[in-house]
Amino acid sequence: MNWDFMRNTASARLLVEFGEEQGVSAERLLEGTHLLPSQLVDPHAELSAMHELRIVCNLQQALKPRASLGFQLGLRYNFSTYGLWGYGLISSSTL
């Protein structure tokens, strides 16, 4: 699968915020992405899916494994995280 497609920074921002709350620095989470923390709050910024996956890997390596980790993070996602696509999901009568 090609992971070079571009996406907004909303999900990456959620990952970094979650990591920071767990005591992991944004710099540690962004290692290998060439991204700066300030780019995650820029509404016009984009990153590749590969960069987002790198953040996920960094988060997994920095935190102790526990079964609830994915669930805790998943609770932070909502339809607005997905932008226009999320709006389409909630406004459509069928998927």
Short mmCIF file of C-alpha atoms in Angstrom, two decimals:
data_model
loop_
_atom_site.label_atom_id
_atom_site.label_comp_id
_atom_site.label_asym_id
_atom_site.label_seq_id
_atom_site.Cartn_x
_atom_site.Cartn_y
_atom_site.Cartn_z
CA MET A 1 0.00 0.00 0.00
CA ASN A 2 1.17 3.51 -0.80
CA TRP A 3 1.41 5.62 2.38
CA ASP A 4 2.51 8.83 0.64
CA PHE A 5 -0.96 10.38 0.45
CA MET A 6 -1.41 13.69 2.23
CA ARG A 7 -3.84 14.34 5.07
CA ASN A 8 -4.60 17.08 7.56
CA THR A 9 -2.82 17.18 10.89
CA ALA A 10 -5.86 16.63 13.17
CA SER A 11 -5.15 12.98 13.94
CA ALA A 12 -1.42 13.57 14.42
CA ARG A 13 -2.25 16.43 16.79
CA LEU A 14 -4.49 14.10 18.83
CA LEU A 15 -1.72 11.50 18.98
CA VAL A 16 0.85 14.04 20.18
CA GLU A 17 -1.51 15.60 22.73
CA PHE A 18 -2.30 12.14 24.11
CA GLY A 19 1.41 11.29 24.29
CA GLU A 20 2.21 14.53 26.08
CA GLU A 21 -0.48 13.78 28.67
CA GLN A 22 1.26 10.43 29.21
CA GLY A 23 4.59 12.22 29.79
CA VAL A 24 6.14 11.85 26.34
CA SER A 25 7.52 15.02 24.72
CA ALA A 26 6.22 16.22 21.38
CA GLU A 27 9.79 16.19 20.07
CA ARG A 28 10.12 12.48 20.92
CA LEU A 29 6.81 11.68 19.24
CA LEU A 30 7.75 13.62 16.10
CA GLU A 31 11.18 11.96 15.69
CA GLY A 32 11.73 10.82 12.13
CA THR A 33 8.92 12.95 10.69
CA HIS A 34 10.74 16.26 10.09
CA LEU A 35 7.66 17.95 11.58
CA LEU A 36 7.61 20.67 14.20
CA PRO A 37 4.98 20.84 16.94
CA SER A 38 3.86 24.21 15.58
CA GLN A 39 2.91 22.58 12.26
CA LEU A 40 0.31 20.41 14.00
CA VAL A 41 -1.79 23.43 14.94
CA ASP A 42 -1.62 25.07 11.51
CA PRO A 43 -5.06 24.54 9.88
CA HIS A 44 -3.46 24.61 6.42
CA ALA A 45 -0.66 22.14 7.17
CA GLU A 46 -0.67 18.59 5.82
CA LEU A 47 1.46 15.54 6.45
CA SER A 48 1.84 12.20 4.77
CA ALA A 49 0.13 9.13 6.17
CA MET A 50 3.61 7.67 6.61
CA HIS A 51 4.51 10.52 8.97
CA GLU A 52 1.38 9.84 10.99
CA LEU A 53 2.26 6.15 11.20
CA ARG A 54 5.72 7.15 12.43
CA ILE A 55 4.09 9.12 15.25
CA VAL A 56 2.02 6.05 16.15
CA CYS A 57 5.17 3.90 16.23
CA ASN A 58 6.99 6.48 18.38
CA LEU A 59 4.04 6.57 20.77
CA GLN A 60 3.96 2.79 21.04
CA GLN A 61 7.69 2.64 21.73
CA ALA A 62 7.54 5.38 24.36
CA LEU A 63 4.64 3.99 26.37
CA LYS A 64 4.33 0.78 28.33
CA PRO A 65 2.03 -1.66 26.56
CA ARG A 66 -1.45 -1.83 28.02
CA ALA A 67 -4.69 -3.13 26.61
CA SER A 68 -6.66 0.09 27.08
CA LEU A 69 -4.23 2.37 25.25
CA GLY A 70 -5.99 2.22 21.87
CA PHE A 71 -9.39 2.60 23.49
CA GLN A 72 -8.27 5.65 25.50
CA LEU A 73 -6.91 7.27 22.37
CA GLY A 74 -9.92 6.31 20.26
CA LEU A 75 -12.27 8.14 22.62
CA ARG A 76 -10.66 11.41 21.52
CA TYR A 77 -11.65 11.00 17.88
CA ASN A 78 -14.96 12.42 16.67
CA PHE A 79 -16.54 13.30 13.36
CA SER A 80 -14.93 16.75 13.25
CA THR A 81 -11.51 15.08 13.38
CA TYR A 82 -12.16 13.84 9.85
CA GLY A 83 -13.12 17.22 8.44
CA LEU A 84 -15.38 17.28 5.41
CA TRP A 85 -15.51 13.48 5.21
CA GLY A 86 -16.71 13.32 8.83
CA TYR A 87 -19.35 15.96 8.10
CA GLY A 88 -20.52 13.85 5.17
CA LEU A 89 -20.83 10.81 7.41
CA ILE A 90 -23.05 12.51 9.97
CA SER A 91 -25.19 14.35 7.43
CA SER A 92 -25.84 11.37 5.15
CA SER A 93 -28.95 9.27 5.65
CA THR A 94 -26.95 6.18 4.61
CA LEU A 95 -23.28 5.34 4.65
#
